[in-house]
PDB file of C-alpha atoms in Angstrom:
ATOM      1  CA  UNK A   1      38.117 140.604  29.664  1.00 39.00           C
ATOM      2  CA  UNK A   2      40.841 137.963  29.757  1.00 40.00           C
ATOM      3  CA  UNK A   3      42.257 136.823  33.081  1.00 41.00           C
ATOM      4  CA  UNK A   4      45.794 137.829  32.139  1.00 44.00           C
ATOM      5  CA  UNK A   5      44.552 141.376  31.539  1.00 48.00           C
ATOM      6  CA  UNK A   6      43.039 141.416  35.027  1.00 45.00           C
ATOM      7  CA  UNK A   7      46.355 140.432  36.575  1.00 49.00           C
ATOM      8  CA  UNK A   8      48.139 143.327  34.888  1.00 62.00           C
ATOM      9  CA  UNK A   9      45.718 146.023  36.057  1.00 66.00           C
ATOM     10  CA  UNK A  10      47.362 148.261  38.689  1.00 72.00           C
ATOM     11  CA  UNK A  11      44.263 150.195  39.714  1.00 72.00           C
ATOM     12  CA  UNK A  12      40.657 150.807  38.763  1.00 75.00           C
ATOM     13  CA  UNK A  13      39.336 154.134  37.551  1.00 79.00           C
ATOM     14  CA  UNK A  14      35.894 155.636  37.055  1.00 78.00           C
ATOM     15  CA  UNK A  15      36.984 157.214  33.763  1.00 84.00           C
ATOM     16  CA  UNK A  16      34.699 156.314  30.889  1.00 83.00           C
ATOM     17  CA  UNK A  17      33.745 157.702  27.538  1.00 86.00           C
ATOM     18  CA  UNK A  18      32.108 157.181  24.200  1.00 89.00           C
ATOM     19  CA  UNK A  19      32.914 157.231  20.517  1.00 91.00           C
ATOM     20  CA  UNK A  20      32.301 160.388  18.494  1.00 91.00           C
ATOM     21  CA  UNK A  21      32.509 161.254  14.824  1.00 90.00           C
ATOM     22  CA  UNK A  22      36.236 160.853  14.113  1.00 91.00           C
ATOM     23  CA  UNK A  23      37.079 161.103  17.801  1.00 93.00           C
ATOM     24  CA  UNK A  24      36.282 160.141  21.370  1.00 92.00           C
ATOM     25  CA  UNK A  25      34.914 161.662  24.544  1.00 92.00           C
ATOM     26  CA  UNK A  26      36.671 160.747  27.805  1.00 91.00           C
ATOM     27  CA  UNK A  27      34.936 161.659  31.072  1.00 89.00           C
ATOM     28  CA  UNK A  28      36.530 161.678  34.525  1.00 86.00           C
ATOM     29  CA  UNK A  29      35.210 162.611  37.979  1.00 85.00           C
ATOM     30  CA  UNK A  30      35.727 166.359  37.444  1.00 87.00           C
ATOM     31  CA  UNK A  31      36.418 167.012  33.744  1.00 90.00           C
ATOM     32  CA  UNK A  32      35.732 165.632  30.311  1.00 92.00           C
ATOM     33  CA  UNK A  33      37.860 165.862  27.181  1.00 93.00           C
ATOM     34  CA  UNK A  34      36.787 165.695  23.548  1.00 94.00           C
ATOM     35  CA  UNK A  35      39.429 164.855  20.949  1.00 93.00           C
ATOM     36  CA  UNK A  36      38.606 164.707  17.235  1.00 94.00           C
ATOM     37  CA  UNK A  37      40.493 164.340  13.981  1.00 91.00           C
ATOM     38  CA  UNK A  38      39.841 167.140  11.477  1.00 90.00           C
ATOM     39  CA  UNK A  39      41.241 168.261   8.137  1.00 87.00           C
ATOM     40  CA  UNK A  40      43.379 170.778  10.025  1.00 87.00           C
ATOM     41  CA  UNK A  41      44.713 168.324  12.620  1.00 91.00           C
ATOM     42  CA  UNK A  42      43.652 167.223  16.095  1.00 92.00           C
ATOM     43  CA  UNK A  43      41.062 169.345  17.928  1.00 93.00           C
ATOM     44  CA  UNK A  44      40.897 169.112  21.712  1.00 93.00           C
ATOM     45  CA  UNK A  45      38.240 170.485  24.039  1.00 93.00           C
ATOM     46  CA  UNK A  46      38.315 170.160  27.847  1.00 93.00           C
ATOM     47  CA  UNK A  47      35.280 171.023  29.982  1.00 91.00           C
ATOM     48  CA  UNK A  48      34.570 171.158  33.696  1.00 90.00           C
ATOM     49  CA  UNK A  49      31.783 168.805  34.784  1.00 86.00           C
ATOM     50  CA  UNK A  50      28.837 169.495  37.045  1.00 82.00           C
ATOM     51  CA  UNK A  51      26.481 166.795  38.296  1.00 80.00           C
ATOM     52  CA  UNK A  52      22.970 166.955  39.697  1.00 77.00           C
ATOM     53  CA  UNK A  53      24.109 164.813  42.654  1.00 79.00           C
ATOM     54  CA  UNK A  54      26.371 167.689  43.747  1.00 78.00           C
ATOM     55  CA  UNK A  55      23.260 169.749  44.505  1.00 82.00           C
ATOM     56  CA  UNK A  56      21.098 166.805  45.571  1.00 82.00           C
ATOM     57  CA  UNK A  57      23.292 164.144  47.269  1.00 84.00           C
ATOM     58  CA  UNK A  58      20.387 161.674  47.486  1.00 85.00           C
ATOM     59  CA  UNK A  59      20.577 161.276  43.702  1.00 84.00           C
ATOM     60  CA  UNK A  60      24.067 159.832  44.145  1.00 84.00           C
ATOM     61  CA  UNK A  61      22.939 156.993  46.397  1.00 87.00           C
ATOM     62  CA  UNK A  62      23.386 153.393  45.184  1.00 88.00           C
ATOM     63  CA  UNK A  63      20.449 152.055  43.127  1.00 87.00           C
ATOM     64  CA  UNK A  64      19.205 155.661  42.751  1.00 88.00           C
ATOM     65  CA  UNK A  65      22.178 157.104  40.867  1.00 89.00           C
ATOM     66  CA  UNK A  66      21.867 154.740  37.900  1.00 87.00           C
ATOM     67  CA  UNK A  67      18.880 156.476  36.292  1.00 89.00           C
ATOM     68  CA  UNK A  68      20.250 159.989  36.772  1.00 88.00           C
ATOM     69  CA  UNK A  69      23.724 158.987  35.615  1.00 86.00           C
ATOM     70  CA  UNK A  70      22.221 157.458  32.476  1.00 86.00           C
ATOM     71  CA  UNK A  71      20.179 160.591  31.688  1.00 85.00           C
ATOM     72  CA  UNK A  72      23.152 162.863  32.377  1.00 85.00           C
ATOM     73  CA  UNK A  73      25.488 160.764  30.227  1.00 85.00           C
ATOM     74  CA  UNK A  74      22.937 160.721  27.413  1.00 84.00           C
ATOM     75  CA  UNK A  75      22.607 164.519  27.450  1.00 83.00           C
ATOM     76  CA  UNK A  76      26.360 165.165  27.600  1.00 86.00           C
ATOM     77  CA  UNK A  77      27.021 162.471  25.016  1.00 87.00           C
ATOM     78  CA  UNK A  78      24.519 163.911  22.532  1.00 86.00           C
ATOM     79  CA  UNK A  79      26.056 167.364  22.930  1.00 86.00           C
ATOM     80  CA  UNK A  80      29.566 165.980  22.348  1.00 90.00           C
ATOM     81  CA  UNK A  81      28.405 163.964  19.338  1.00 88.00           C
ATOM     82  CA  UNK A  82      26.815 167.065  17.803  1.00 85.00           C
ATOM     83  CA  UNK A  83      30.021 169.017  18.405  1.00 88.00           C
ATOM     84  CA  UNK A  84      32.145 166.325  16.741  1.00 90.00           C
ATOM     85  CA  UNK A  85      29.788 166.250  13.745  1.00 85.00           C
ATOM     86  CA  UNK A  86      30.235 170.015  13.342  1.00 84.00           C
ATOM     87  CA  UNK A  87      33.984 169.446  12.881  1.00 87.00           C
ATOM     88  CA  UNK A  88      33.538 167.170   9.875  1.00 83.00           C
ATOM     89  CA  UNK A  89      34.355 168.546   6.420  1.00 80.00           C
ATOM     90  CA  UNK A  90      31.437 170.490   4.938  1.00 69.00           C
ATOM     91  CA  UNK A  91      30.843 167.897   2.218  1.00 64.00           C
ATOM     92  CA  UNK A  92      30.264 165.267   4.952  1.00 66.00           C
ATOM     93  CA  UNK A  93      27.905 167.369   7.064  1.00 62.00           C
ATOM     94  CA  UNK A  94      24.156 167.166   6.693  1.00 67.00           C
ATOM     95  CA  UNK A  95      22.453 170.220   5.272  1.00 67.00           C
ATOM     96  CA  UNK A  96      20.337 172.026   7.908  1.00 66.00           C
ATOM     97  CA  UNK A  97      16.616 171.572   7.373  1.00 69.00           C
ATOM     98  CA  UNK A  98      14.182 174.453   6.963  1.00 72.00           C
ATOM     99  CA  UNK A  99      13.027 173.840  10.520  1.00 67.00           C
ATOM    100  CA  UNK A 100      16.639 174.058  11.794  1.00 67.00           C
ATOM    101  CA  UNK A 101      17.157 177.361   9.980  1.00 69.00           C
ATOM    102  CA  UNK A 102      13.833 178.726  11.253  1.00 71.00           C
ATOM    103  CA  UNK A 103      14.657 177.677  14.820  1.00 69.00           C
ATOM    104  CA  UNK A 104      18.108 179.265  14.653  1.00 72.00           C
ATOM    105  CA  UNK A 105      16.655 182.499  13.270  1.00 72.00           C
ATOM    106  CA  UNK A 106      14.010 182.649  15.996  1.00 72.00           C
ATOM    107  CA  UNK A 107      16.035 181.602  19.038  1.00 71.00           C
ATOM    108  CA  UNK A 108      19.671 182.020  18.108  1.00 73.00           C
ATOM    109  CA  UNK A 109      22.199 179.291  17.386  1.00 68.00           C
ATOM    110  CA  UNK A 110      22.903 178.346  21.029  1.00 69.00           C
ATOM    111  CA  UNK A 111      19.269 177.886  22.101  1.00 74.00           C
ATOM    112  CA  UNK A 112      18.416 176.188  18.807  1.00 69.00           C
ATOM    113  CA  UNK A 113      21.251 173.708  19.319  1.00 69.00           C
ATOM    114  CA  UNK A 114      19.997 172.875  22.821  1.00 74.00           C
ATOM    115  CA  UNK A 115      16.486 172.261  21.502  1.00 77.00           C
ATOM    116  CA  UNK A 116      17.745 170.051  18.667  1.00 73.00           C
ATOM    117  CA  UNK A 117      19.969 168.026  21.020  1.00 73.00           C
ATOM    118  CA  UNK A 118      17.163 167.717  23.581  1.00 77.00           C
ATOM    119  CA  UNK A 119      14.678 166.620  20.916  1.00 81.00           C
ATOM    120  CA  UNK A 120      17.122 164.024  19.574  1.00 78.00           C
ATOM    121  CA  UNK A 121      17.669 162.662  23.089  1.00 79.00           C
ATOM    122  CA  UNK A 122      13.921 162.417  23.741  1.00 85.00           C
ATOM    123  CA  UNK A 123      13.316 160.687  20.399  1.00 88.00           C
ATOM    124  CA  UNK A 124      16.166 158.289  21.156  1.00 85.00           C
ATOM    125  CA  UNK A 125      14.638 157.387  24.530  1.00 87.00           C
ATOM    126  CA  UNK A 126      11.182 156.918  22.976  1.00 92.00           C
ATOM    127  CA  UNK A 127      12.659 154.661  20.278  1.00 91.00           C
ATOM    128  CA  UNK A 128      14.478 152.614  22.925  1.00 90.00           C
ATOM    129  CA  UNK A 129      11.261 152.227  24.938  1.00 92.00           C
ATOM    130  CA  UNK A 130       9.369 151.177  21.817  1.00 94.00           C
ATOM    131  CA  UNK A 131      11.985 148.608  20.768  1.00 92.00           C
ATOM    132  CA  UNK A 132      12.928 147.142  24.140  1.00 91.00           C
ATOM    133  CA  UNK A 133       9.791 147.444  26.273  1.00 92.00           C
ATOM    134  CA  UNK A 134       6.623 147.862  24.226  1.00 95.00           C
ATOM    135  CA  UNK A 135       7.484 145.710  21.179  1.00 95.00           C
ATOM    136  CA  UNK A 136       8.794 142.627  23.089  1.00 95.00           C
ATOM    137  CA  UNK A 137       5.823 142.762  25.485  1.00 95.00           C
ATOM    138  CA  UNK A 138       3.419 143.058  22.544  1.00 96.00           C
ATOM    139  CA  UNK A 139       5.006 140.175  20.597  1.00 96.00           C
ATOM    140  CA  UNK A 140       5.056 137.915  23.671  1.00 95.00           C
ATOM    141  CA  UNK A 141       1.368 138.702  24.184  1.00 93.00           C
ATOM    142  CA  UNK A 142       0.609 137.209  20.766  1.00 94.00           C
ATOM    143  CA  UNK A 143       2.240 133.871  21.619  1.00 94.00           C
ATOM    144  CA  UNK A 144      -0.327 131.289  22.801  1.00 92.00           C
ATOM    145  CA  UNK A 145       0.224 129.256  25.943  1.00 91.00           C
ATOM    146  CA  UNK A 146       1.880 131.959  28.061  1.00 92.00           C
ATOM    147  CA  UNK A 147      -1.240 132.959  30.020  1.00 92.00           C
ATOM    148  CA  UNK A 148      -0.568 132.615  33.727  1.00 91.00           C
ATOM    149  CA  UNK A 149       3.013 131.476  33.129  1.00 93.00           C
ATOM    150  CA  UNK A 150       4.599 134.750  34.180  1.00 93.00           C
ATOM    151  CA  UNK A 151       8.174 133.511  34.620  1.00 93.00           C
ATOM    152  CA  UNK A 152       8.168 131.926  31.163  1.00 95.00           C
ATOM    153  CA  UNK A 153       6.605 135.047  29.620  1.00 95.00           C
ATOM    154  CA  UNK A 154       9.265 137.286  31.165  1.00 95.00           C
ATOM    155  CA  UNK A 155      11.942 134.963  29.783  1.00 95.00           C
ATOM    156  CA  UNK A 156      10.359 135.067  26.311  1.00 96.00           C
ATOM    157  CA  UNK A 157      10.204 138.861  26.442  1.00 95.00           C
ATOM    158  CA  UNK A 158      13.888 138.919  27.382  1.00 94.00           C
ATOM    159  CA  UNK A 159      14.847 136.649  24.489  1.00 94.00           C
ATOM    160  CA  UNK A 160      12.926 138.895  22.088  1.00 96.00           C
ATOM    161  CA  UNK A 161      14.717 141.968  23.503  1.00 94.00           C
ATOM    162  CA  UNK A 162      18.075 140.269  23.056  1.00 92.00           C
ATOM    163  CA  UNK A 163      17.240 139.308  19.467  1.00 94.00           C
ATOM    164  CA  UNK A 164      16.176 142.885  18.662  1.00 94.00           C
ATOM    165  CA  UNK A 165      19.306 144.303  20.303  1.00 91.00           C
ATOM    166  CA  UNK A 166      21.749 141.974  18.522  1.00 91.00           C
ATOM    167  CA  UNK A 167      19.875 142.390  15.243  1.00 93.00           C
ATOM    168  CA  UNK A 168      20.047 146.167  15.579  1.00 90.00           C
ATOM    169  CA  UNK A 169      23.795 146.086  16.277  1.00 88.00           C
ATOM    170  CA  UNK A 170      24.365 143.728  13.359  1.00 89.00           C
ATOM    171  CA  UNK A 171      22.456 145.962  10.936  1.00 91.00           C
ATOM    172  CA  UNK A 172      23.989 149.302  11.935  1.00 89.00           C
ATOM    173  CA  UNK A 173      27.488 147.763  11.965  1.00 87.00           C
ATOM    174  CA  UNK A 174      27.102 147.313   8.200  1.00 89.00           C
ATOM    175  CA  UNK A 175      27.018 151.093   7.777  1.00 89.00           C
ATOM    176  CA  UNK A 176      30.441 152.528   6.964  1.00 87.00           C
ATOM    177  CA  UNK A 177      30.088 155.499   9.345  1.00 85.00           C
ATOM    178  CA  UNK A 178      28.880 153.352  12.254  1.00 88.00           C
ATOM    179  CA  UNK A 179      31.633 150.788  11.710  1.00 89.00           C
ATOM    180  CA  UNK A 180      34.117 153.642  11.974  1.00 90.00           C
ATOM    181  CA  UNK A 181      32.345 154.824  15.140  1.00 90.00           C
ATOM    182  CA  UNK A 182      32.611 151.343  16.663  1.00 90.00           C
ATOM    183  CA  UNK A 183      36.361 151.396  15.959  1.00 91.00           C
ATOM    184  CA  UNK A 184      36.725 154.525  18.061  1.00 92.00           C
ATOM    185  CA  UNK A 185      34.645 152.805  20.757  1.00 92.00           C
ATOM    186  CA  UNK A 186      37.169 149.986  20.880  1.00 91.00           C
ATOM    187  CA  UNK A 187      40.061 152.468  20.940  1.00 91.00           C
ATOM    188  CA  UNK A 188      38.487 154.150  23.975  1.00 91.00           C
ATOM    189  CA  UNK A 189      38.398 150.817  25.854  1.00 91.00           C
ATOM    190  CA  UNK A 190      41.999 150.055  24.951  1.00 92.00           C
ATOM    191  CA  UNK A 191      43.079 153.474  26.207  1.00 91.00           C
ATOM    192  CA  UNK A 192      41.360 153.012  29.572  1.00 90.00           C
ATOM    193  CA  UNK A 193      43.003 149.597  30.018  1.00 89.00           C
ATOM    194  CA  UNK A 194      46.390 151.128  29.224  1.00 91.00           C
ATOM    195  CA  UNK A 195      45.797 153.868  31.802  1.00 90.00           C
ATOM    196  CA  UNK A 196      44.656 151.384  34.450  1.00 87.00           C
ATOM    197  CA  UNK A 197      47.826 149.354  33.932  1.00 90.00           C
ATOM    198  CA  UNK A 198      49.928 152.423  34.667  1.00 89.00           C
ATOM    199  CA  UNK A 199      51.524 152.431  31.223  1.00 92.00           C
ATOM    200  CA  UNK A 200      52.427 155.589  29.287  1.00 93.00           C
ATOM    201  CA  UNK A 201      49.562 156.529  26.962  1.00 91.00           C
ATOM    202  CA  UNK A 202      51.243 155.850  23.641  1.00 94.00           C
ATOM    203  CA  UNK A 203      49.869 154.168  20.539  1.00 92.00           C
ATOM    204  CA  UNK A 204      52.338 151.318  21.015  1.00 95.00           C
ATOM    205  CA  UNK A 205      51.082 150.643  24.571  1.00 94.00           C
ATOM    206  CA  UNK A 206      47.393 151.126  23.766  1.00 93.00           C
ATOM    207  CA  UNK A 207      47.256 148.971  20.621  1.00 94.00           C
ATOM    208  CA  UNK A 208      47.724 145.498  22.272  1.00 94.00           C
ATOM    209  CA  UNK A 209      45.132 146.116  25.024  1.00 93.00           C
ATOM    210  CA  UNK A 210      41.774 144.345  25.075  1.00 89.00           C
ATOM    211  CA  UNK A 211      38.827 146.159  23.523  1.00 87.00           C
ATOM    212  CA  UNK A 212      36.407 144.417  25.932  1.00 84.00           C
ATOM    213  CA  UNK A 213      36.050 146.594  29.026  1.00 81.00           C
ATOM    214  CA  UNK A 214      33.682 145.480  31.837  1.00 76.00           C
ATOM    215  CA  UNK A 215      32.197 148.982  32.247  1.00 78.00           C
ATOM    216  CA  UNK A 216      31.267 149.239  28.577  1.00 81.00           C
ATOM    217  CA  UNK A 217      27.890 150.823  27.843  1.00 78.00           C
ATOM    218  CA  UNK A 218      27.021 147.932  25.532  1.00 78.00           C
ATOM    219  CA  UNK A 219      27.671 145.517  28.408  1.00 79.00           C
ATOM    220  CA  UNK A 220      25.354 147.650  30.525  1.00 84.00           C
ATOM    221  CA  UNK A 221      22.556 147.154  27.995  1.00 85.00           C
ATOM    222  CA  UNK A 222      23.062 143.380  28.002  1.00 86.00           C
ATOM    223  CA  UNK A 223      23.026 143.343  31.810  1.00 87.00           C
ATOM    224  CA  UNK A 224      19.855 145.468  31.759  1.00 90.00           C
ATOM    225  CA  UNK A 225      18.146 142.886  29.537  1.00 90.00           C
ATOM    226  CA  UNK A 226      19.054 140.074  31.951  1.00 90.00           C
ATOM    227  CA  UNK A 227      18.000 142.104  35.000  1.00 92.00           C
ATOM    228  CA  UNK A 228      14.817 143.024  33.135  1.00 92.00           C
ATOM    229  CA  UNK A 229      13.955 139.318  32.853  1.00 92.00           C
ATOM    230  CA  UNK A 230      14.240 138.914  36.633  1.00 92.00           C
ATOM    231  CA  UNK A 231      12.321 142.117  37.358  1.00 92.00           C
ATOM    232  CA  UNK A 232       9.663 141.086  34.844  1.00 92.00           C
ATOM    233  CA  UNK A 233       8.947 137.997  36.910  1.00 92.00           C
ATOM    234  CA  UNK A 234       7.417 140.333  39.515  1.00 92.00           C
ATOM    235  CA  UNK A 235       4.673 141.266  37.052  1.00 94.00           C
ATOM    236  CA  UNK A 236       1.868 138.784  37.635  1.00 94.00           C
ATOM    237  CA  UNK A 237      -0.380 140.025  34.822  1.00 93.00           C
ATOM    238  CA  UNK A 238      -1.513 138.683  31.456  1.00 94.00           C
ATOM    239  CA  UNK A 239      -2.945 141.901  29.995  1.00 94.00           C
ATOM    240  CA  UNK A 240      -0.385 143.254  27.520  1.00 95.00           C
ATOM    241  CA  UNK A 241      -1.129 146.952  28.102  1.00 95.00           C
ATOM    242  CA  UNK A 242      -0.913 146.534  31.870  1.00 96.00           C
ATOM    243  CA  UNK A 243       2.356 144.642  31.502  1.00 95.00           C
ATOM    244  CA  UNK A 244       3.742 147.495  29.382  1.00 95.00           C
ATOM    245  CA  UNK A 245       2.733 149.991  32.085  1.00 96.00           C
ATOM    246  CA  UNK A 246       4.354 147.876  34.812  1.00 95.00           C
ATOM    247  CA  UNK A 247       7.492 147.427  32.718  1.00 95.00           C
ATOM    248  CA  UNK A 248       7.708 151.199  32.390  1.00 94.00           C
ATOM    249  CA  UNK A 249       7.135 151.733  36.114  1.00 95.00           C
ATOM    250  CA  UNK A 250       9.828 149.180  37.001  1.00 94.00           C
ATOM    251  CA  UNK A 251      12.351 150.608  34.530  1.00 93.00           C
ATOM    252  CA  UNK A 252      14.137 152.753  37.188  1.00 93.00           C
ATOM    253  CA  UNK A 253      14.660 149.596  39.272  1.00 93.00           C
ATOM    254  CA  UNK A 254      16.029 147.718  36.265  1.00 93.00           C
ATOM    255  CA  UNK A 255      18.400 150.561  35.342  1.00 93.00           C
ATOM    256  CA  UNK A 256      19.484 151.098  38.967  1.00 93.00           C
ATOM    257  CA  UNK A 257      20.367 147.444  39.572  1.00 93.00           C
ATOM    258  CA  UNK A 258      22.080 147.088  36.169  1.00 90.00           C
ATOM    259  CA  UNK A 259      24.192 150.177  36.803  1.00 90.00           C
ATOM    260  CA  UNK A 260      25.388 148.882  40.178  1.00 90.00           C
ATOM    261  CA  UNK A 261      26.305 145.490  38.687  1.00 87.00           C
ATOM    262  CA  UNK A 262      28.284 147.112  35.867  1.00 83.00           C
ATOM    263  CA  UNK A 263      29.973 149.542  38.257  1.00 83.00           C
ATOM    264  CA  UNK A 264      30.918 146.781  40.710  1.00 82.00           C
ATOM    265  CA  UNK A 265      32.220 144.436  38.007  1.00 76.00           C
ATOM    266  CA  UNK A 266      34.401 147.214  36.604  1.00 71.00           C
ATOM    267  CA  UNK A 267      36.030 147.908  39.967  1.00 74.00           C
ATOM    268  CA  UNK A 268      36.830 144.410  41.207  1.00 70.00           C
ATOM    269  CA  UNK A 269      39.035 141.511  40.173  1.00 69.00           C
ATOM    270  CA  UNK A 270      37.668 138.191  41.420  1.00 70.00           C
ATOM    271  CA  UNK A 271      35.859 135.166  40.070  1.00 72.00           C
ATOM    272  CA  UNK A 272      32.437 136.789  40.371  1.00 71.00           C
ATOM    273  CA  UNK A 273      33.404 140.031  38.625  1.00 66.00           C
ATOM    274  CA  UNK A 274      35.155 138.032  35.888  1.00 71.00           C
ATOM    275  CA  UNK A 275      32.030 135.903  35.395  1.00 72.00           C
ATOM    276  CA  UNK A 276      29.810 138.987  35.184  1.00 68.00           C
ATOM    277  CA  UNK A 277      32.236 140.692  32.786  1.00 67.00           C
ATOM    278  CA  UNK A 278      32.318 137.597  30.593  1.00 70.00           C
TER     279      UNK A 278
END
């Protein structure tokens, strides 16, 4: 985020969101709003929010809340994304599979939807673990000369993660639908900047804002990779399978620290927060 943008910010907010199919999700401390473009005009949906930390305050503690916030955001985000997809014109929607139809017939549409969303979330997490924990650790294990050099090996694993991450973004950005999704992602950031500057939320005020927000989820992933390099230096093992197991065990620490860094950088305006945001 540019320095001149920092100087114009009137206040910081915890409001965040994500891109949807032809729309965005905006989430505040108490409510979330889904807004999507459809053939029949704009569709809006506002929902009250409930958090697990409300029932179990310990889960809202610093360095603990990161993991639970991530899981909660993933679940709510998948549900919102599924809802936005259901608003697309019929010719753009995927045909339900035989399994989907069987599940809906057996359990009803509401329960079937929950199972499908839950399964998609689990598969997404497993894919992320495979790409960003197991695969980099495995590849680094094949490189000669890293035995006993644990700091160097952790750095190599981090570089491989970064290459996979940037390669993945570069490939999916070539898809027309994903490119459109990324555009909505940028629009969400611009809107939050406009709100934080105390300006009326109009297209004219939102358009010139920066699309690079320090609390961006993509920034969180980059921070997590860097933090993962530092955490990986604690693993003093050469065995690849044992390193994978340790990486998995230390994942809550990595996520917790990364979340706090992202949260802090998004709420402060000083040289350190600007450096971290950059």
